[in-house]
mmJSON file of the N, C-alpha and C atoms, coordinates in Angstrom:
{"data_MODEL":{"atom_site":{
"group_PDB":["ATOM","ATOM","ATOM","ATOM","ATOM","ATOM","ATOM","ATOM","ATOM","ATOM","ATOM","ATOM","ATOM","ATOM","ATOM","ATOM","ATOM","ATOM","ATOM","ATOM","ATOM","ATOM","ATOM","ATOM","ATOM","ATOM","ATOM","ATOM","ATOM","ATOM","ATOM","ATOM","ATOM","ATOM","ATOM","ATOM","ATOM","ATOM","ATOM","ATOM","ATOM","ATOM","ATOM","ATOM","ATOM","ATOM","ATOM","ATOM","ATOM","ATOM","ATOM","ATOM","ATOM","ATOM","ATOM","ATOM","ATOM","ATOM","ATOM","ATOM","ATOM","ATOM","ATOM","ATOM","ATOM","ATOM","ATOM","ATOM","ATOM","ATOM","ATOM","ATOM","ATOM","ATOM","ATOM","ATOM","ATOM","ATOM","ATOM","ATOM","ATOM","ATOM","ATOM","ATOM","ATOM","ATOM","ATOM","ATOM","ATOM","ATOM","ATOM","ATOM","ATOM","ATOM","ATOM","ATOM","ATOM","ATOM","ATOM","ATOM","ATOM","ATOM","ATOM","ATOM","ATOM","ATOM","ATOM","ATOM","ATOM","ATOM","ATOM","ATOM","ATOM","ATOM","ATOM","ATOM","ATOM","ATOM","ATOM","ATOM","ATOM","ATOM","ATOM","ATOM","ATOM","ATOM","ATOM","ATOM","ATOM","ATOM","ATOM","ATOM","ATOM","ATOM","ATOM","ATOM","ATOM","ATOM","ATOM","ATOM","ATOM","ATOM","ATOM","ATOM","ATOM","ATOM","ATOM","ATOM","ATOM","ATOM","ATOM","ATOM","ATOM","ATOM","ATOM","ATOM","ATOM","ATOM","ATOM","ATOM","ATOM","ATOM","ATOM","ATOM","ATOM","ATOM","ATOM","ATOM","ATOM","ATOM","ATOM","ATOM","ATOM","ATOM","ATOM","ATOM","ATOM","ATOM","ATOM","ATOM","ATOM","ATOM","ATOM","ATOM","ATOM","ATOM","ATOM","ATOM","ATOM","ATOM","ATOM","ATOM","ATOM","ATOM","ATOM","ATOM","ATOM","ATOM","ATOM","ATOM","ATOM","ATOM","ATOM","ATOM","ATOM","ATOM","ATOM","ATOM","ATOM","ATOM","ATOM","ATOM","ATOM","ATOM","ATOM","ATOM","ATOM","ATOM","ATOM"],
"id":[1,2,3,4,5,6,7,8,9,10,11,12,13,14,15,16,17,18,19,20,21,22,23,24,25,26,27,28,29,30,31,32,33,34,35,36,37,38,39,40,41,42,43,44,45,46,47,48,49,50,51,52,53,54,55,56,57,58,59,60,61,62,63,64,65,66,67,68,69,70,71,72,73,74,75,76,77,78,79,80,81,82,83,84,85,86,87,88,89,90,91,92,93,94,95,96,97,98,99,100,101,102,103,104,105,106,107,108,109,110,111,112,113,114,115,116,117,118,119,120,121,122,123,124,125,126,127,128,129,130,131,132,133,134,135,136,137,138,139,140,141,142,143,144,145,146,147,148,149,150,151,152,153,154,155,156,157,158,159,160,161,162,163,164,165,166,167,168,169,170,171,172,173,174,175,176,177,178,179,180,181,182,183,184,185,186,187,188,189,190,191,192,193,194,195,196,197,198,199,200,201,202,203,204,205,206,207,208,209,210,211,212,213,214,215,216,217,218,219],
"type_symbol":["N","C","C","N","C","C","N","C","C","N","C","C","N","C","C","N","C","C","N","C","C","N","C","C","N","C","C","N","C","C","N","C","C","N","C","C","N","C","C","N","C","C","N","C","C","N","C","C","N","C","C","N","C","C","N","C","C","N","C","C","N","C","C","N","C","C","N","C","C","N","C","C","N","C","C","N","C","C","N","C","C","N","C","C","N","C","C","N","C","C","N","C","C","N","C","C","N","C","C","N","C","C","N","C","C","N","C","C","N","C","C","N","C","C","N","C","C","N","C","C","N","C","C","N","C","C","N","C","C","N","C","C","N","C","C","N","C","C","N","C","C","N","C","C","N","C","C","N","C","C","N","C","C","N","C","C","N","C","C","N","C","C","N","C","C","N","C","C","N","C","C","N","C","C","N","C","C","N","C","C","N","C","C","N","C","C","N","C","C","N","C","C","N","C","C","N","C","C","N","C","C","N","C","C","N","C","C","N","C","C","N","C","C","N","C","C","N","C","C"],
"label_atom_id":["N","CA","C","N","CA","C","N","CA","C","N","CA","C","N","CA","C","N","CA","C","N","CA","C","N","CA","C","N","CA","C","N","CA","C","N","CA","C","N","CA","C","N","CA","C","N","CA","C","N","CA","C","N","CA","C","N","CA","C","N","CA","C","N","CA","C","N","CA","C","N","CA","C","N","CA","C","N","CA","C","N","CA","C","N","CA","C","N","CA","C","N","CA","C","N","CA","C","N","CA","C","N","CA","C","N","CA","C","N","CA","C","N","CA","C","N","CA","C","N","CA","C","N","CA","C","N","CA","C","N","CA","C","N","CA","C","N","CA","C","N","CA","C","N","CA","C","N","CA","C","N","CA","C","N","CA","C","N","CA","C","N","CA","C","N","CA","C","N","CA","C","N","CA","C","N","CA","C","N","CA","C","N","CA","C","N","CA","C","N","CA","C","N","CA","C","N","CA","C","N","CA","C","N","CA","C","N","CA","C","N","CA","C","N","CA","C","N","CA","C","N","CA","C","N","CA","C","N","CA","C","N","CA","C","N","CA","C","N","CA","C","N","CA","C","N","CA","C","N","CA","C","N","CA","C"],
"label_alt_id":[null,null,null,null,null,null,null,null,null,null,null,null,null,null,null,null,null,null,null,null,null,null,null,null,null,null,null,null,null,null,null,null,null,null,null,null,null,null,null,null,null,null,null,null,null,null,null,null,null,null,null,null,null,null,null,null,null,null,null,null,null,null,null,null,null,null,null,null,null,null,null,null,null,null,null,null,null,null,null,null,null,null,null,null,null,null,null,null,null,null,null,null,null,null,null,null,null,null,null,null,null,null,null,null,null,null,null,null,null,null,null,null,null,null,null,null,null,null,null,null,null,null,null,null,null,null,null,null,null,null,null,null,null,null,null,null,null,null,null,null,null,null,null,null,null,null,null,null,null,null,null,null,null,null,null,null,null,null,null,null,null,null,null,null,null,null,null,null,null,null,null,null,null,null,null,null,null,null,null,null,null,null,null,null,null,null,null,null,null,null,null,null,null,null,null,null,null,null,null,null,null,null,null,null,null,null,null,null,null,null,null,null,null,null,null,null,null,null,null],
"label_comp_id":["MET","MET","MET","ARG","ARG","ARG","ASN","ASN","ASN","VAL","VAL","VAL","GLU","GLU","GLU","ARG","ARG","ARG","VAL","VAL","VAL","THR","THR","THR","SER","SER","SER","VAL","VAL","VAL","ARG","ARG","ARG","ALA","ALA","ALA","GLN","GLN","GLN","LEU","LEU","LEU","LEU","LEU","LEU","ASP","ASP","ASP","ILE","ILE","ILE","PHE","PHE","PHE","MET","MET","MET","ASP","ASP","ASP","MET","MET","MET","GLU","GLU","GLU","VAL","VAL","VAL","ASP","ASP","ASP","ALA","ALA","ALA","HIS","HIS","HIS","GLU","GLU","GLU","THR","THR","THR","ARG","ARG","ARG","ARG","ARG","ARG","ARG","ARG","ARG","ASN","ASN","ASN","SER","SER","SER","ALA","ALA","ALA","ARG","ARG","ARG","ARG","ARG","ARG","HIS","HIS","HIS","LEU","LEU","LEU","ARG","ARG","ARG","ALA","ALA","ALA","ARG","ARG","ARG","ARG","ARG","ARG","GLY","GLY","GLY","ILE","ILE","ILE","GLU","GLU","GLU","MET","MET","MET","HIS","HIS","HIS","GLN","GLN","GLN","GLU","GLU","GLU","VAL","VAL","VAL","ARG","ARG","ARG","THR","THR","THR","LEU","LEU","LEU","ALA","ALA","ALA","ARG","ARG","ARG","GLN","GLN","GLN","ILE","ILE","ILE","ALA","ALA","ALA","ASP","ASP","ASP","LEU","LEU","LEU","ALA","ALA","ALA","ASP","ASP","ASP","PRO","PRO","PRO","LEU","LEU","LEU","GLU","GLU","GLU","ASP","ASP","ASP","LYS","LYS","LYS","ALA","ALA","ALA","ASP","ASP","ASP","THR","THR","THR","GLY","GLY","GLY","LEU","LEU","LEU","HIS","HIS","HIS"],
"label_asym_id":["A","A","A","A","A","A","A","A","A","A","A","A","A","A","A","A","A","A","A","A","A","A","A","A","A","A","A","A","A","A","A","A","A","A","A","A","A","A","A","A","A","A","A","A","A","A","A","A","A","A","A","A","A","A","A","A","A","A","A","A","A","A","A","A","A","A","A","A","A","A","A","A","A","A","A","A","A","A","A","A","A","A","A","A","A","A","A","A","A","A","A","A","A","A","A","A","A","A","A","A","A","A","A","A","A","A","A","A","A","A","A","A","A","A","A","A","A","A","A","A","A","A","A","A","A","A","A","A","A","A","A","A","A","A","A","A","A","A","A","A","A","A","A","A","A","A","A","A","A","A","A","A","A","A","A","A","A","A","A","A","A","A","A","A","A","A","A","A","A","A","A","A","A","A","A","A","A","A","A","A","A","A","A","A","A","A","A","A","A","A","A","A","A","A","A","A","A","A","A","A","A","A","A","A","A","A","A","A","A","A","A","A","A","A","A","A","A","A","A"],
"label_entity_id":["1","1","1","1","1","1","1","1","1","1","1","1","1","1","1","1","1","1","1","1","1","1","1","1","1","1","1","1","1","1","1","1","1","1","1","1","1","1","1","1","1","1","1","1","1","1","1","1","1","1","1","1","1","1","1","1","1","1","1","1","1","1","1","1","1","1","1","1","1","1","1","1","1","1","1","1","1","1","1","1","1","1","1","1","1","1","1","1","1","1","1","1","1","1","1","1","1","1","1","1","1","1","1","1","1","1","1","1","1","1","1","1","1","1","1","1","1","1","1","1","1","1","1","1","1","1","1","1","1","1","1","1","1","1","1","1","1","1","1","1","1","1","1","1","1","1","1","1","1","1","1","1","1","1","1","1","1","1","1","1","1","1","1","1","1","1","1","1","1","1","1","1","1","1","1","1","1","1","1","1","1","1","1","1","1","1","1","1","1","1","1","1","1","1","1","1","1","1","1","1","1","1","1","1","1","1","1","1","1","1","1","1","1","1","1","1","1","1","1"],
"label_seq_id":[1,1,1,2,2,2,3,3,3,4,4,4,5,5,5,6,6,6,7,7,7,8,8,8,9,9,9,10,10,10,11,11,11,12,12,12,13,13,13,14,14,14,15,15,15,16,16,16,17,17,17,18,18,18,19,19,19,20,20,20,21,21,21,22,22,22,23,23,23,24,24,24,25,25,25,26,26,26,27,27,27,28,28,28,29,29,29,30,30,30,31,31,31,32,32,32,33,33,33,34,34,34,35,35,35,36,36,36,37,37,37,38,38,38,39,39,39,40,40,40,41,41,41,42,42,42,43,43,43,44,44,44,45,45,45,46,46,46,47,47,47,48,48,48,49,49,49,50,50,50,51,51,51,52,52,52,53,53,53,54,54,54,55,55,55,56,56,56,57,57,57,58,58,58,59,59,59,60,60,60,61,61,61,62,62,62,63,63,63,64,64,64,65,65,65,66,66,66,67,67,67,68,68,68,69,69,69,70,70,70,71,71,71,72,72,72,73,73,73],
"pdbx_PDB_ins_code":[null,null,null,null,null,null,null,null,null,null,null,null,null,null,null,null,null,null,null,null,null,null,null,null,null,null,null,null,null,null,null,null,null,null,null,null,null,null,null,null,null,null,null,null,null,null,null,null,null,null,null,null,null,null,null,null,null,null,null,null,null,null,null,null,null,null,null,null,null,null,null,null,null,null,null,null,null,null,null,null,null,null,null,null,null,null,null,null,null,null,null,null,null,null,null,null,null,null,null,null,null,null,null,null,null,null,null,null,null,null,null,null,null,null,null,null,null,null,null,null,null,null,null,null,null,null,null,null,null,null,null,null,null,null,null,null,null,null,null,null,null,null,null,null,null,null,null,null,null,null,null,null,null,null,null,null,null,null,null,null,null,null,null,null,null,null,null,null,null,null,null,null,null,null,null,null,null,null,null,null,null,null,null,null,null,null,null,null,null,null,null,null,null,null,null,null,null,null,null,null,null,null,null,null,null,null,null,null,null,null,null,null,null,null,null,null,null,null,null],
"Cartn_x":[0.813,0.0,0.861,2.015,2.917,3.395,3.66,4.095,3.016,1.77,0.659,0.584,0.8,0.787,1.926,3.097,4.246,3.983,3.461,3.156,2.126,1.11,0.078,0.68,1.554,2.201,3.085,3.863,4.737,3.902,2.821,1.926,1.38,0.947,0.398,1.467,2.679,3.764,4.094,4.154,4.431,3.33,2.106,0.996,1.09,1.425,1.597,2.717,3.834,4.962,4.551,3.879,3.436,2.475,1.541,0.571,1.273,2.253,3.005,3.752,4.332,5.044,4.088,2.914,1.92,1.457,1.262,0.838,1.92,3.183,4.291,4.385,4.24,4.304,3.161,1.975,0.83,1.058,1.573,1.853,2.891,3.913,4.943,4.349,3.516,2.862,1.952,1.232,0.326,1.107,2.213,3.028,3.645,4.155,4.737,3.693,2.503,1.419,1.059,0.996,0.686,1.765,3.017,4.115,4.018,3.726,3.596,2.463,1.33,0.201,0.539,1.238,1.622,2.562,3.558,4.484,3.741,2.823,2.063,1.211,0.541,-0.304,0.531,1.685,2.552,3.091,3.398,3.855,2.789,1.555,0.441,0.273,0.351,0.222,1.334,2.562,3.682,3.5,3.026,2.78,1.743,0.67,-0.367,0.166,1.012,1.604,2.467,3.276,4.144,3.296,2.245,1.369,0.704,0.244,-0.395,0.601,1.798,2.818,3.196,3.303,3.638,2.553,1.288,0.189,0.23,0.495,0.548,1.692,2.833,3.968,3.659,3.011,2.669,1.675,0.829,-0.16,0.448,1.606,2.256,2.75,2.676,3.177,4.699,5.332,6.79,7.255,8.002,8.424,9.326,10.066,10.911,10.076,8.953,8.081,7.467,7.1,6.516,7.513,8.766,9.791,10.069,10.04,10.301,9.199,7.974,6.859,6.944,7.493,7.538,8.82,9.743,11.002,12.017,11.715,12.654,13.483,14.79,15.657,16.624],
"Cartn_y":[-1.19,0.0,1.26,1.178,2.328,2.727,1.744,2.027,2.749,2.375,3.013,4.486,4.781,6.178,6.97,6.348,7.023,7.294,6.296,6.459,7.562,7.576,8.608,9.981,10.071,11.337,11.814,10.905,11.262,11.692,10.996,11.374,12.777,13.07,14.385,15.458,15.19,16.149,16.372,15.285,15.406,16.194,15.945,16.686,18.166,18.485,19.89,20.553,19.84,20.385,20.613,19.641,19.768,20.944,21.089,22.187,23.542,23.63,24.874,25.219,24.2,24.432,24.921,24.335,24.749,26.191,26.543,27.906,28.893,28.565,29.437,29.581,28.485,28.524,29.369,29.218,30.002,31.492,31.843,33.249,33.823,33.038,33.499,33.725,32.795,32.969,34.191,34.403,35.547,36.866,36.925,38.146,38.407,37.366,37.526,37.982,37.446,37.845,39.315,39.734,41.136,42.057,41.654,42.471,42.566,41.436,41.448,42.368,42.29,43.15,44.617,44.915,46.295,46.818,46.004,46.424,46.628,45.738,45.864,47.121,47.367,48.558,49.825,49.851,51.023,51.203,50.117,50.216,50.814,50.407,50.962,52.443,52.796,54.205,55.048,54.541,55.284,55.446,54.403,54.487,55.57,55.592,56.605,58.005,58.145,59.457,59.945,59.052,59.425,59.858,59.111,59.481,60.833,61.065,62.344,63.487,63.313,64.357,64.603,63.556,63.714,64.514,64.227,64.991,66.444,66.679,68.049,68.828,68.186,68.843,69.125,68.189,68.377,69.52,69.741,70.808,72.19,72.249,73.541,74.097,75.406,76.039,76.034,75.766,75.767,77.207,77.744,79.149,79.401,78.434,78.636,78.791,78.088,78.226,79.618,80.167,81.508,82.546,82.428,83.385,83.248,82.027,81.8,82.439,82.416,83.001,84.505,85.147,86.612,87.155,86.301,86.741,87.128,86.941,87.258,86.027,86.14,85.001,85.385],
"Cartn_z":[0.0,0.0,0.0,0.59,0.652,-0.748,-1.615,-2.981,-3.777,-3.562,-4.256,-3.873,-2.603,-2.143,-2.776,-2.871,-3.493,-4.971,-5.656,-7.076,-7.27,-6.449,-6.535,-6.27,-5.29,-4.961,-6.115,-6.689,-7.815,-9.011,-9.28,-10.387,-10.175,-8.965,-8.668,-8.848,-8.401,-8.561,-10.031,-10.792,-12.227,-12.94,-12.58,-13.175,-12.828,-11.581,-11.181,-11.976,-12.127,-12.892,-14.342,-14.933,-16.317,-16.477,-15.563,-15.65,-15.502,-14.599,-14.446,-15.732,-16.368,-17.62,-18.701,-18.766,-19.764,-19.513,-18.258,-17.926,-18.338,-18.034,-18.416,-19.932,-20.639,-22.105,-22.668,-22.107,-22.566,-22.321,-21.163,-20.844,-21.808,-22.113,-23.041,-24.423,-24.893,-26.198,-26.199,-25.109,-25.021,-25.066,-24.312,-24.305,-25.674,-26.311,-27.643,-28.647,-28.553,-29.449,-29.23,-27.99,-27.696,-28.255,-28.137,-28.686,-30.202,-30.867,-32.332,-32.77,-32.086,-32.442,-32.213,-31.137,-30.865,-31.942,-32.327,-33.382,-34.703,-35.018,-36.266,-36.242,-35.133,-35.034,-35.15,-34.481,-34.562,-35.977,-36.656,-38.038,-38.946,-38.75,-39.53,-39.223,-37.943,-37.558,-38.177,-38.154,-38.731,-40.24,-40.896,-42.338,-42.638,-41.862,-42.064,-41.773,-40.749,-40.44,-41.591,-42.165,-43.279,-44.477,-44.771,-45.896,-45.659,-44.432,-44.109,-44.253,-43.718,-43.832,-45.292,-46.079,-47.499,-48.214,-47.891,-48.493,-48.063,-46.785,-46.285,-46.925,-47.095,-47.731,-49.191,-49.874,-51.28,-51.45,-50.45,-50.542,-50.33,-49.706,-49.482,-50.809,-50.94,-52.159,-52.111,-53.242,-53.323,-53.489,-52.526,-52.612,-53.811,-54.284,-55.46,-56.717,-56.795,-57.958,-57.996,-56.849,-56.799,-57.285,-56.896,-57.333,-58.809,-59.318,-60.748,-61.591,-61.121,-61.86,-61.909,-60.883,-60.822,-61.414,-61.769,-62.328,-61.281,-60.015,-58.943,-58.624,-58.732,-58.413,-57.363],
"occupancy":[1.0,1.0,1.0,1.0,1.0,1.0,1.0,1.0,1.0,1.0,1.0,1.0,1.0,1.0,1.0,1.0,1.0,1.0,1.0,1.0,1.0,1.0,1.0,1.0,1.0,1.0,1.0,1.0,1.0,1.0,1.0,1.0,1.0,1.0,1.0,1.0,1.0,1.0,1.0,1.0,1.0,1.0,1.0,1.0,1.0,1.0,1.0,1.0,1.0,1.0,1.0,1.0,1.0,1.0,1.0,1.0,1.0,1.0,1.0,1.0,1.0,1.0,1.0,1.0,1.0,1.0,1.0,1.0,1.0,1.0,1.0,1.0,1.0,1.0,1.0,1.0,1.0,1.0,1.0,1.0,1.0,1.0,1.0,1.0,1.0,1.0,1.0,1.0,1.0,1.0,1.0,1.0,1.0,1.0,1.0,1.0,1.0,1.0,1.0,1.0,1.0,1.0,1.0,1.0,1.0,1.0,1.0,1.0,1.0,1.0,1.0,1.0,1.0,1.0,1.0,1.0,1.0,1.0,1.0,1.0,1.0,1.0,1.0,1.0,1.0,1.0,1.0,1.0,1.0,1.0,1.0,1.0,1.0,1.0,1.0,1.0,1.0,1.0,1.0,1.0,1.0,1.0,1.0,1.0,1.0,1.0,1.0,1.0,1.0,1.0,1.0,1.0,1.0,1.0,1.0,1.0,1.0,1.0,1.0,1.0,1.0,1.0,1.0,1.0,1.0,1.0,1.0,1.0,1.0,1.0,1.0,1.0,1.0,1.0,1.0,1.0,1.0,1.0,1.0,1.0,1.0,1.0,1.0,1.0,1.0,1.0,1.0,1.0,1.0,1.0,1.0,1.0,1.0,1.0,1.0,1.0,1.0,1.0,1.0,1.0,1.0,1.0,1.0,1.0,1.0,1.0,1.0,1.0,1.0,1.0,1.0,1.0,1.0,1.0,1.0,1.0,1.0,1.0,1.0],
"B_iso_or_equiv":[0.0,0.0,0.0,0.0,0.0,0.0,0.0,0.0,0.0,0.0,0.0,0.0,0.0,0.0,0.0,0.0,0.0,0.0,0.0,0.0,0.0,0.0,0.0,0.0,0.0,0.0,0.0,0.0,0.0,0.0,0.0,0.0,0.0,0.0,0.0,0.0,0.0,0.0,0.0,0.0,0.0,0.0,0.0,0.0,0.0,0.0,0.0,0.0,0.0,0.0,0.0,0.0,0.0,0.0,0.0,0.0,0.0,0.0,0.0,0.0,0.0,0.0,0.0,0.0,0.0,0.0,0.0,0.0,0.0,0.0,0.0,0.0,0.0,0.0,0.0,0.0,0.0,0.0,0.0,0.0,0.0,0.0,0.0,0.0,0.0,0.0,0.0,0.0,0.0,0.0,0.0,0.0,0.0,0.0,0.0,0.0,0.0,0.0,0.0,0.0,0.0,0.0,0.0,0.0,0.0,0.0,0.0,0.0,0.0,0.0,0.0,0.0,0.0,0.0,0.0,0.0,0.0,0.0,0.0,0.0,0.0,0.0,0.0,0.0,0.0,0.0,0.0,0.0,0.0,0.0,0.0,0.0,0.0,0.0,0.0,0.0,0.0,0.0,0.0,0.0,0.0,0.0,0.0,0.0,0.0,0.0,0.0,0.0,0.0,0.0,0.0,0.0,0.0,0.0,0.0,0.0,0.0,0.0,0.0,0.0,0.0,0.0,0.0,0.0,0.0,0.0,0.0,0.0,0.0,0.0,0.0,0.0,0.0,0.0,0.0,0.0,0.0,0.0,0.0,0.0,0.0,0.0,0.0,0.0,0.0,0.0,0.0,0.0,0.0,0.0,0.0,0.0,0.0,0.0,0.0,0.0,0.0,0.0,0.0,0.0,0.0,0.0,0.0,0.0,0.0,0.0,0.0,0.0,0.0,0.0,0.0,0.0,0.0,0.0,0.0,0.0,0.0,0.0,0.0],
"pdbx_formal_charge":[null,null,null,null,null,null,null,null,null,null,null,null,null,null,null,null,null,null,null,null,null,null,null,null,null,null,null,null,null,null,null,null,null,null,null,null,null,null,null,null,null,null,null,null,null,null,null,null,null,null,null,null,null,null,null,null,null,null,null,null,null,null,null,null,null,null,null,null,null,null,null,null,null,null,null,null,null,null,null,null,null,null,null,null,null,null,null,null,null,null,null,null,null,null,null,null,null,null,null,null,null,null,null,null,null,null,null,null,null,null,null,null,null,null,null,null,null,null,null,null,null,null,null,null,null,null,null,null,null,null,null,null,null,null,null,null,null,null,null,null,null,null,null,null,null,null,null,null,null,null,null,null,null,null,null,null,null,null,null,null,null,null,null,null,null,null,null,null,null,null,null,null,null,null,null,null,null,null,null,null,null,null,null,null,null,null,null,null,null,null,null,null,null,null,null,null,null,null,null,null,null,null,null,null,null,null,null,null,null,null,null,null,null,null,null,null,null,null,null],
"auth_seq_id":[1,1,1,2,2,2,3,3,3,4,4,4,5,5,5,6,6,6,7,7,7,8,8,8,9,9,9,10,10,10,11,11,11,12,12,12,13,13,13,14,14,14,15,15,15,16,16,16,17,17,17,18,18,18,19,19,19,20,20,20,21,21,21,22,22,22,23,23,23,24,24,24,25,25,25,26,26,26,27,27,27,28,28,28,29,29,29,30,30,30,31,31,31,32,32,32,33,33,33,34,34,34,35,35,35,36,36,36,37,37,37,38,38,38,39,39,39,40,40,40,41,41,41,42,42,42,43,43,43,44,44,44,45,45,45,46,46,46,47,47,47,48,48,48,49,49,49,50,50,50,51,51,51,52,52,52,53,53,53,54,54,54,55,55,55,56,56,56,57,57,57,58,58,58,59,59,59,60,60,60,61,61,61,62,62,62,63,63,63,64,64,64,65,65,65,66,66,66,67,67,67,68,68,68,69,69,69,70,70,70,71,71,71,72,72,72,73,73,73],
"auth_comp_id":["MET","MET","MET","ARG","ARG","ARG","ASN","ASN","ASN","VAL","VAL","VAL","GLU","GLU","GLU","ARG","ARG","ARG","VAL","VAL","VAL","THR","THR","THR","SER","SER","SER","VAL","VAL","VAL","ARG","ARG","ARG","ALA","ALA","ALA","GLN","GLN","GLN","LEU","LEU","LEU","LEU","LEU","LEU","ASP","ASP","ASP","ILE","ILE","ILE","PHE","PHE","PHE","MET","MET","MET","ASP","ASP","ASP","MET","MET","MET","GLU","GLU","GLU","VAL","VAL","VAL","ASP","ASP","ASP","ALA","ALA","ALA","HIS","HIS","HIS","GLU","GLU","GLU","THR","THR","THR","ARG","ARG","ARG","ARG","ARG","ARG","ARG","ARG","ARG","ASN","ASN","ASN","SER","SER","SER","ALA","ALA","ALA","ARG","ARG","ARG","ARG","ARG","ARG","HIS","HIS","HIS","LEU","LEU","LEU","ARG","ARG","ARG","ALA","ALA","ALA","ARG","ARG","ARG","ARG","ARG","ARG","GLY","GLY","GLY","ILE","ILE","ILE","GLU","GLU","GLU","MET","MET","MET","HIS","HIS","HIS","GLN","GLN","GLN","GLU","GLU","GLU","VAL","VAL","VAL","ARG","ARG","ARG","THR","THR","THR","LEU","LEU","LEU","ALA","ALA","ALA","ARG","ARG","ARG","GLN","GLN","GLN","ILE","ILE","ILE","ALA","ALA","ALA","ASP","ASP","ASP","LEU","LEU","LEU","ALA","ALA","ALA","ASP","ASP","ASP","PRO","PRO","PRO","LEU","LEU","LEU","GLU","GLU","GLU","ASP","ASP","ASP","LYS","LYS","LYS","ALA","ALA","ALA","ASP","ASP","ASP","THR","THR","THR","GLY","GLY","GLY","LEU","LEU","LEU","HIS","HIS","HIS"],
"auth_asym_id":["A","A","A","A","A","A","A","A","A","A","A","A","A","A","A","A","A","A","A","A","A","A","A","A","A","A","A","A","A","A","A","A","A","A","A","A","A","A","A","A","A","A","A","A","A","A","A","A","A","A","A","A","A","A","A","A","A","A","A","A","A","A","A","A","A","A","A","A","A","A","A","A","A","A","A","A","A","A","A","A","A","A","A","A","A","A","A","A","A","A","A","A","A","A","A","A","A","A","A","A","A","A","A","A","A","A","A","A","A","A","A","A","A","A","A","A","A","A","A","A","A","A","A","A","A","A","A","A","A","A","A","A","A","A","A","A","A","A","A","A","A","A","A","A","A","A","A","A","A","A","A","A","A","A","A","A","A","A","A","A","A","A","A","A","A","A","A","A","A","A","A","A","A","A","A","A","A","A","A","A","A","A","A","A","A","A","A","A","A","A","A","A","A","A","A","A","A","A","A","A","A","A","A","A","A","A","A","A","A","A","A","A","A","A","A","A","A","A","A"],
"auth_atom_id":["N","CA","C","N","CA","C","N","CA","C","N","CA","C","N","CA","C","N","CA","C","N","CA","C","N","CA","C","N","CA","C","N","CA","C","N","CA","C","N","CA","C","N","CA","C","N","CA","C","N","CA","C","N","CA","C","N","CA","C","N","CA","C","N","CA","C","N","CA","C","N","CA","C","N","CA","C","N","CA","C","N","CA","C","N","CA","C","N","CA","C","N","CA","C","N","CA","C","N","CA","C","N","CA","C","N","CA","C","N","CA","C","N","CA","C","N","CA","C","N","CA","C","N","CA","C","N","CA","C","N","CA","C","N","CA","C","N","CA","C","N","CA","C","N","CA","C","N","CA","C","N","CA","C","N","CA","C","N","CA","C","N","CA","C","N","CA","C","N","CA","C","N","CA","C","N","CA","C","N","CA","C","N","CA","C","N","CA","C","N","CA","C","N","CA","C","N","CA","C","N","CA","C","N","CA","C","N","CA","C","N","CA","C","N","CA","C","N","CA","C","N","CA","C","N","CA","C","N","CA","C","N","CA","C","N","CA","C","N","CA","C","N","CA","C","N","CA","C","N","CA","C","N","CA","C"],
"pdbx_PDB_model_num":[1,1,1,1,1,1,1,1,1,1,1,1,1,1,1,1,1,1,1,1,1,1,1,1,1,1,1,1,1,1,1,1,1,1,1,1,1,1,1,1,1,1,1,1,1,1,1,1,1,1,1,1,1,1,1,1,1,1,1,1,1,1,1,1,1,1,1,1,1,1,1,1,1,1,1,1,1,1,1,1,1,1,1,1,1,1,1,1,1,1,1,1,1,1,1,1,1,1,1,1,1,1,1,1,1,1,1,1,1,1,1,1,1,1,1,1,1,1,1,1,1,1,1,1,1,1,1,1,1,1,1,1,1,1,1,1,1,1,1,1,1,1,1,1,1,1,1,1,1,1,1,1,1,1,1,1,1,1,1,1,1,1,1,1,1,1,1,1,1,1,1,1,1,1,1,1,1,1,1,1,1,1,1,1,1,1,1,1,1,1,1,1,1,1,1,1,1,1,1,1,1,1,1,1,1,1,1,1,1,1,1,1,1,1,1,1,1,1,1]
}}}
């Protein structure tokens, strides 16, 4: 009967260790996924900022073109 108790105890310990490992692995995957999503979102935001700035710059009048039209150099 003593061996059965030891086997049961070892099984319970192994199951606890396995479950702890699974929890740690899940947390690591969750954190990595959150980081990937954050990087992707920031990349999209930066792309949109660059496009907006490019449009704003294109909308500005070129001061050299204005001088060329008036003959002032």
